[in-house]
Amino acid sequence: MNASPHATTTDTSATTLRRILKSAPQDLWLDTIRRTKGSAHDDLVHWMLGQPECDFAVAAYAFYRSDPASHLTDPQPLPPRPKASQTFAQVLLNWDMGFYRTHRLCLDDDDIDRRQIRRLNQKLLAWPKGALPFNIPTRLLDTEGGQPTDLPQHLSPDHASHLWPLYQALGLRVRPQRSVLRRRVAKATGLLNRVTFRSARP
């Protein structure tokens, strides 16, 4: 059975985005994971978490995106090979293998609901040390540190002409195209006016 044209286009876009991210700074990675929408982008997040260059801030964002406190209600052993939907397990297993030790970027106040961290800490206190079938490193309970993202316009999915359609095709959050086009038209008009003004001067 042949894949639908939409599925083929989505697969191609996903491959293209991964190739771009592979050579991009982690600033774009953190910006990208902030644009994800629930389980629709589990495959993308799964791929990002599996790359050795993945920054701690990206992993921490993904970890709290998985609602970690819910995994302490009825704790289960971690699967040896987590699926794309098993972000909680993937982060913990990869941490044990030495991933996410680079912490260059910081998370914004609205990246993680601080109530999630408090809830997770409270649930951990209810379990004696060593009673859980997995270990949550203390580093993930304190996400402070790092520098804010510094994303130039040519790498911003809201501004870069090669990124906007790609992110939009994958359902990632981007500004409406009309506002992007308005900015481009305004910029072009401004440049044209300056050139015209200079040409008109005696």
PDB file of C-alpha atoms in Angstrom:
ATOM      1  CA  MET A   1       0.000   0.000   0.000  1.00  0.00           C
ATOM      2  CA  ASN A   2       1.451   3.354  -1.089  1.00  0.00           C
ATOM      3  CA  ALA A   3       1.941   6.164   1.421  1.00  0.00           C
ATOM      4  CA  SER A   4      -0.331   9.168   1.022  1.00  0.00           C
ATOM      5  CA  PRO A   5       1.166  12.331  -0.546  1.00  0.00           C
ATOM      6  CA  HIS A   6       0.642  14.159   2.765  1.00  0.00           C
ATOM      7  CA  ALA A   7       2.553  11.498   4.707  1.00  0.00           C
ATOM      8  CA  THR A   8       5.384  11.586   2.156  1.00  0.00           C
ATOM      9  CA  THR A   9       5.583  15.382   2.364  1.00  0.00           C
ATOM     10  CA  THR A  10       5.610  15.262   6.165  1.00  0.00           C
ATOM     11  CA  ASP A  11       8.375  12.637   6.176  1.00  0.00           C
ATOM     12  CA  THR A  12      10.440  14.721   3.768  1.00  0.00           C
ATOM     13  CA  SER A  13       9.934  17.857   5.879  1.00  0.00           C
ATOM     14  CA  ALA A  14      10.887  15.975   9.054  1.00  0.00           C
ATOM     15  CA  THR A  15      14.082  14.679   7.422  1.00  0.00           C
ATOM     16  CA  THR A  16      14.946  18.165   6.179  1.00  0.00           C
ATOM     17  CA  LEU A  17      14.406  19.685   9.620  1.00  0.00           C
ATOM     18  CA  ARG A  18      16.600  17.076  11.282  1.00  0.00           C
ATOM     19  CA  ARG A  19      19.355  17.793   8.772  1.00  0.00           C
ATOM     20  CA  ILE A  20      19.085  21.528   9.506  1.00  0.00           C
ATOM     21  CA  LEU A  21      19.090  21.008  13.269  1.00  0.00           C
ATOM     22  CA  LYS A  22      22.095  18.700  13.076  1.00  0.00           C
ATOM     23  CA  SER A  23      24.289  21.596  11.935  1.00  0.00           C
ATOM     24  CA  ALA A  24      22.440  24.349  13.846  1.00  0.00           C
ATOM     25  CA  PRO A  25      23.254  25.837  17.258  1.00  0.00           C
ATOM     26  CA  GLN A  26      21.370  24.537  20.284  1.00  0.00           C
ATOM     27  CA  ASP A  27      19.549  27.885  20.411  1.00  0.00           C
ATOM     28  CA  LEU A  28      17.464  26.686  17.447  1.00  0.00           C
ATOM     29  CA  TRP A  29      16.890  23.323  19.167  1.00  0.00           C
ATOM     30  CA  LEU A  30      15.426  24.976  22.258  1.00  0.00           C
ATOM     31  CA  ASP A  31      13.404  27.372  20.104  1.00  0.00           C
ATOM     32  CA  THR A  32      12.111  24.387  18.111  1.00  0.00           C
ATOM     33  CA  ILE A  33      11.044  22.258  21.077  1.00  0.00           C
ATOM     34  CA  ARG A  34       9.171  25.294  22.429  1.00  0.00           C
ATOM     35  CA  ARG A  35       7.138  25.236  19.207  1.00  0.00           C
ATOM     36  CA  THR A  36       6.037  21.597  19.545  1.00  0.00           C
ATOM     37  CA  LYS A  37       2.431  20.630  20.196  1.00  0.00           C
ATOM     38  CA  GLY A  38       1.792  17.632  22.433  1.00  0.00           C
ATOM     39  CA  SER A  39       2.151  14.124  21.056  1.00  0.00           C
ATOM     40  CA  ALA A  40       2.082  15.361  17.440  1.00  0.00           C
ATOM     41  CA  HIS A  41       5.810  16.032  17.678  1.00  0.00           C
ATOM     42  CA  ASP A  42       6.932  13.076  19.808  1.00  0.00           C
ATOM     43  CA  ASP A  43       9.083  11.734  16.950  1.00  0.00           C
ATOM     44  CA  LEU A  44      10.948  15.026  16.607  1.00  0.00           C
ATOM     45  CA  VAL A  45      11.528  15.329  20.364  1.00  0.00           C
ATOM     46  CA  HIS A  46      12.619  11.668  20.506  1.00  0.00           C
ATOM     47  CA  TRP A  47      15.210  12.339  17.798  1.00  0.00           C
ATOM     48  CA  MET A  48      16.498  15.488  19.512  1.00  0.00           C
ATOM     49  CA  LEU A  49      16.909  13.701  22.845  1.00  0.00           C
ATOM     50  CA  GLY A  50      18.879  10.932  21.152  1.00  0.00           C
ATOM     51  CA  GLN A  51      21.573  13.274  19.818  1.00  0.00           C
ATOM     52  CA  PRO A  52      24.770  13.596  21.903  1.00  0.00           C
ATOM     53  CA  GLU A  53      24.901  17.379  21.380  1.00  0.00           C
ATOM     54  CA  CYS A  54      21.439  17.923  22.941  1.00  0.00           C
ATOM     55  CA  ASP A  55      21.732  20.665  25.584  1.00  0.00           C
ATOM     56  CA  PHE A  56      20.497  20.121  29.135  1.00  0.00           C
ATOM     57  CA  ALA A  57      17.872  22.862  28.705  1.00  0.00           C
ATOM     58  CA  VAL A  58      16.318  21.026  25.749  1.00  0.00           C
ATOM     59  CA  ALA A  59      16.253  17.748  27.697  1.00  0.00           C
ATOM     60  CA  ALA A  60      14.798  19.417  30.798  1.00  0.00           C
ATOM     61  CA  TYR A  61      12.069  21.056  28.710  1.00  0.00           C
ATOM     62  CA  ALA A  62      11.211  17.651  27.206  1.00  0.00           C
ATOM     63  CA  PHE A  63      11.327  15.974  30.624  1.00  0.00           C
ATOM     64  CA  TYR A  64       8.722  18.319  32.132  1.00  0.00           C
ATOM     65  CA  ARG A  65       6.738  18.185  28.901  1.00  0.00           C
ATOM     66  CA  SER A  66       6.189  14.486  29.779  1.00  0.00           C
ATOM     67  CA  ASP A  67       4.509  15.300  33.143  1.00  0.00           C
ATOM     68  CA  PRO A  68       7.126  13.413  35.215  1.00  0.00           C
ATOM     69  CA  ALA A  69       5.140  13.489  38.471  1.00  0.00           C
ATOM     70  CA  SER A  70       2.480  11.266  36.879  1.00  0.00           C
ATOM     71  CA  HIS A  71       5.081   8.491  36.554  1.00  0.00           C
ATOM     72  CA  LEU A  72       5.395   8.340  40.343  1.00  0.00           C
ATOM     73  CA  THR A  73       1.750   7.419  40.927  1.00  0.00           C
ATOM     74  CA  ASP A  74       2.313   3.812  39.852  1.00  0.00           C
ATOM     75  CA  PRO A  75       6.061   3.606  39.096  1.00  0.00           C
ATOM     76  CA  GLN A  76       7.108   1.089  36.458  1.00  0.00           C
ATOM     77  CA  PRO A  77      10.592  -0.046  35.401  1.00  0.00           C
ATOM     78  CA  LEU A  78      11.922   1.924  32.442  1.00  0.00           C
ATOM     79  CA  PRO A  79      11.725   0.184  29.061  1.00  0.00           C
ATOM     80  CA  PRO A  80      15.206  -0.606  27.700  1.00  0.00           C
ATOM     81  CA  ARG A  81      14.368   0.984  24.340  1.00  0.00           C
ATOM     82  CA  PRO A  82      11.856   3.810  24.880  1.00  0.00           C
ATOM     83  CA  LYS A  83       9.391   4.598  22.118  1.00  0.00           C
ATOM     84  CA  ALA A  84       8.894   8.154  20.854  1.00  0.00           C
ATOM     85  CA  SER A  85       6.018   8.621  23.302  1.00  0.00           C
ATOM     86  CA  GLN A  86       8.139   7.555  26.301  1.00  0.00           C
ATOM     87  CA  THR A  87      10.057  10.790  26.828  1.00  0.00           C
ATOM     88  CA  PHE A  88      10.292  10.367  30.609  1.00  0.00           C
ATOM     89  CA  ALA A  89      12.113   7.056  30.217  1.00  0.00           C
ATOM     90  CA  GLN A  90      14.314   8.286  27.373  1.00  0.00           C
ATOM     91  CA  VAL A  91      15.605  11.295  29.321  1.00  0.00           C
ATOM     92  CA  LEU A  92      16.423   9.202  32.414  1.00  0.00           C
ATOM     93  CA  LEU A  93      18.109   6.392  30.480  1.00  0.00           C
ATOM     94  CA  ASN A  94      20.138   8.806  28.366  1.00  0.00           C
ATOM     95  CA  TRP A  95      21.153  10.739  31.487  1.00  0.00           C
ATOM     96  CA  ASP A  96      22.552   7.528  32.941  1.00  0.00           C
ATOM     97  CA  MET A  97      24.607   7.113  29.747  1.00  0.00           C
ATOM     98  CA  GLY A  98      26.142  10.577  30.147  1.00  0.00           C
ATOM     99  CA  PHE A  99      23.876  12.671  27.914  1.00  0.00           C
ATOM    100  CA  TYR A 100      22.801  16.297  28.579  1.00  0.00           C
ATOM    101  CA  ARG A 101      25.906  17.309  30.555  1.00  0.00           C
ATOM    102  CA  THR A 102      26.377  20.439  28.440  1.00  0.00           C
ATOM    103  CA  HIS A 103      24.267  23.223  29.949  1.00  0.00           C
ATOM    104  CA  ARG A 104      24.771  26.332  27.850  1.00  0.00           C
ATOM    105  CA  LEU A 105      21.171  27.541  27.543  1.00  0.00           C
ATOM    106  CA  CYS A 106      18.677  28.566  30.202  1.00  0.00           C
ATOM    107  CA  LEU A 107      14.959  27.949  30.367  1.00  0.00           C
ATOM    108  CA  ASP A 108      12.558  30.884  30.529  1.00  0.00           C
ATOM    109  CA  ASP A 109      10.096  31.250  33.391  1.00  0.00           C
ATOM    110  CA  ASP A 110       7.217  30.102  31.192  1.00  0.00           C
ATOM    111  CA  ASP A 111       9.044  27.049  29.786  1.00  0.00           C
ATOM    112  CA  ILE A 112       8.236  24.956  32.851  1.00  0.00           C
ATOM    113  CA  ASP A 113       5.337  25.380  35.234  1.00  0.00           C
ATOM    114  CA  ARG A 114       7.124  25.613  38.606  1.00  0.00           C
ATOM    115  CA  ARG A 115       4.184  23.774  40.150  1.00  0.00           C
ATOM    116  CA  GLN A 116       5.316  20.726  38.170  1.00  0.00           C
ATOM    117  CA  ILE A 117       8.718  20.820  39.877  1.00  0.00           C
ATOM    118  CA  ARG A 118       7.132  21.239  43.323  1.00  0.00           C
ATOM    119  CA  ARG A 119       4.692  18.396  42.630  1.00  0.00           C
ATOM    120  CA  LEU A 120       7.508  16.123  41.486  1.00  0.00           C
ATOM    121  CA  ASN A 121       9.577  16.913  44.580  1.00  0.00           C
ATOM    122  CA  GLN A 122       6.603  16.233  46.857  1.00  0.00           C
ATOM    123  CA  LYS A 123       5.964  12.857  45.220  1.00  0.00           C
ATOM    124  CA  LEU A 124       9.641  11.925  45.498  1.00  0.00           C
ATOM    125  CA  LEU A 125       9.567  12.642  49.232  1.00  0.00           C
ATOM    126  CA  ALA A 126       6.838  10.024  49.628  1.00  0.00           C
ATOM    127  CA  TRP A 127       9.173   7.301  48.345  1.00  0.00           C
ATOM    128  CA  PRO A 128      12.028   5.914  50.473  1.00  0.00           C
ATOM    129  CA  LYS A 129      15.452   6.169  48.879  1.00  0.00           C
ATOM    130  CA  GLY A 130      15.968   3.306  46.427  1.00  0.00           C
ATOM    131  CA  ALA A 131      12.316   2.274  46.403  1.00  0.00           C
ATOM    132  CA  LEU A 132      11.609   3.580  42.912  1.00  0.00           C
ATOM    133  CA  PRO A 133      12.434   1.401  39.882  1.00  0.00           C
ATOM    134  CA  PHE A 134      14.280   4.355  38.348  1.00  0.00           C
ATOM    135  CA  ASN A 135      16.424   7.264  39.470  1.00  0.00           C
ATOM    136  CA  ILE A 136      15.579  10.913  38.824  1.00  0.00           C
ATOM    137  CA  PRO A 137      18.845  12.885  39.006  1.00  0.00           C
ATOM    138  CA  THR A 138      18.769  15.888  41.329  1.00  0.00           C
ATOM    139  CA  ARG A 139      20.001  18.020  38.424  1.00  0.00           C
ATOM    140  CA  LEU A 140      16.594  17.664  36.781  1.00  0.00           C
ATOM    141  CA  LEU A 141      14.947  18.967  39.938  1.00  0.00           C
ATOM    142  CA  ASP A 142      16.851  22.255  39.642  1.00  0.00           C
ATOM    143  CA  THR A 143      16.848  23.608  36.100  1.00  0.00           C
ATOM    144  CA  GLU A 144      18.541  26.932  36.875  1.00  0.00           C
ATOM    145  CA  GLY A 145      21.617  28.070  34.953  1.00  0.00           C
ATOM    146  CA  GLY A 146      22.690  28.761  31.402  1.00  0.00           C
ATOM    147  CA  GLN A 147      22.299  31.733  29.078  1.00  0.00           C
ATOM    148  CA  PRO A 148      19.192  32.966  27.192  1.00  0.00           C
ATOM    149  CA  THR A 149      18.847  31.871  23.580  1.00  0.00           C
ATOM    150  CA  ASP A 150      20.365  34.167  20.986  1.00  0.00           C
ATOM    151  CA  LEU A 151      18.685  33.371  17.696  1.00  0.00           C
ATOM    152  CA  PRO A 152      19.465  35.666  14.738  1.00  0.00           C
ATOM    153  CA  GLN A 153      16.661  36.366  12.263  1.00  0.00           C
ATOM    154  CA  HIS A 154      18.220  34.156   9.580  1.00  0.00           C
ATOM    155  CA  LEU A 155      17.780  31.206  11.981  1.00  0.00           C
ATOM    156  CA  SER A 156      14.384  32.192  13.348  1.00  0.00           C
ATOM    157  CA  PRO A 157      11.488  30.110  11.992  1.00  0.00           C
ATOM    158  CA  ASP A 158       9.302  33.222  12.274  1.00  0.00           C
ATOM    159  CA  HIS A 159      11.577  35.185   9.930  1.00  0.00           C
ATOM    160  CA  ALA A 160      13.781  32.883   7.847  1.00  0.00           C
ATOM    161  CA  SER A 161      12.198  32.147   4.464  1.00  0.00           C
ATOM    162  CA  HIS A 162      13.698  28.627   4.316  1.00  0.00           C
ATOM    163  CA  LEU A 163      12.414  27.707   7.793  1.00  0.00           C
ATOM    164  CA  TRP A 164       8.904  29.196   8.019  1.00  0.00           C
ATOM    165  CA  PRO A 165       7.241  26.901   5.427  1.00  0.00           C
ATOM    166  CA  LEU A 166       9.087  23.886   6.827  1.00  0.00           C
ATOM    167  CA  TYR A 167       7.933  24.501  10.406  1.00  0.00           C
ATOM    168  CA  GLN A 168       4.429  25.350   9.218  1.00  0.00           C
ATOM    169  CA  ALA A 169       4.237  22.120   7.173  1.00  0.00           C
ATOM    170  CA  LEU A 170       5.193  20.104  10.266  1.00  0.00           C
ATOM    171  CA  GLY A 171       2.564  21.810  12.428  1.00  0.00           C
ATOM    172  CA  LEU A 172       5.118  23.559  14.642  1.00  0.00           C
ATOM    173  CA  ARG A 173       4.061  26.914  16.080  1.00  0.00           C
ATOM    174  CA  VAL A 174       5.035  29.821  13.841  1.00  0.00           C
ATOM    175  CA  ARG A 175       3.639  33.300  13.398  1.00  0.00           C
ATOM    176  CA  PRO A 176       0.952  33.664  10.728  1.00  0.00           C
ATOM    177  CA  GLN A 177       2.474  34.166   7.298  1.00  0.00           C
ATOM    178  CA  ARG A 178       0.586  37.415   6.788  1.00  0.00           C
ATOM    179  CA  SER A 179       2.476  39.119   9.595  1.00  0.00           C
ATOM    180  CA  VAL A 180       5.754  37.759   8.193  1.00  0.00           C
ATOM    181  CA  LEU A 181       4.901  39.047   4.722  1.00  0.00           C
ATOM    182  CA  ARG A 182       3.868  42.430   6.145  1.00  0.00           C
ATOM    183  CA  ARG A 183       7.259  42.789   7.809  1.00  0.00           C
ATOM    184  CA  ARG A 184       9.043  41.880   4.588  1.00  0.00           C
ATOM    185  CA  VAL A 185       6.965  44.327   2.561  1.00  0.00           C
ATOM    186  CA  ALA A 186       7.531  47.075   5.143  1.00  0.00           C
ATOM    187  CA  LYS A 187      11.268  46.413   5.112  1.00  0.00           C
ATOM    188  CA  ALA A 188      11.391  46.412   1.304  1.00  0.00           C
ATOM    189  CA  THR A 189       9.290  49.586   1.168  1.00  0.00           C
ATOM    190  CA  GLY A 190      11.582  51.280   3.668  1.00  0.00           C
ATOM    191  CA  LEU A 191      14.647  50.382   1.624  1.00  0.00           C
ATOM    192  CA  LEU A 192      12.952  51.581  -1.575  1.00  0.00           C
ATOM    193  CA  ASN A 193      11.979  54.886   0.059  1.00  0.00           C
ATOM    194  CA  ARG A 194      15.536  55.468   1.238  1.00  0.00           C
ATOM    195  CA  VAL A 195      16.933  54.726  -2.222  1.00  0.00           C
ATOM    196  CA  THR A 196      14.319  56.990  -3.830  1.00  0.00           C
ATOM    197  CA  PHE A 197      15.077  59.768  -1.302  1.00  0.00           C
ATOM    198  CA  ARG A 198      18.804  59.560  -2.019  1.00  0.00           C
ATOM    199  CA  SER A 199      18.189  59.585  -5.778  1.00  0.00           C
ATOM    200  CA  ALA A 200      15.931  62.635  -5.491  1.00  0.00           C
ATOM    201  CA  ARG A 201      18.494  64.676  -3.573  1.00  0.00           C
ATOM    202  CA  PRO A 202      20.243  67.332  -5.724  1.00  0.00           C
TER     203      PRO A 202
END
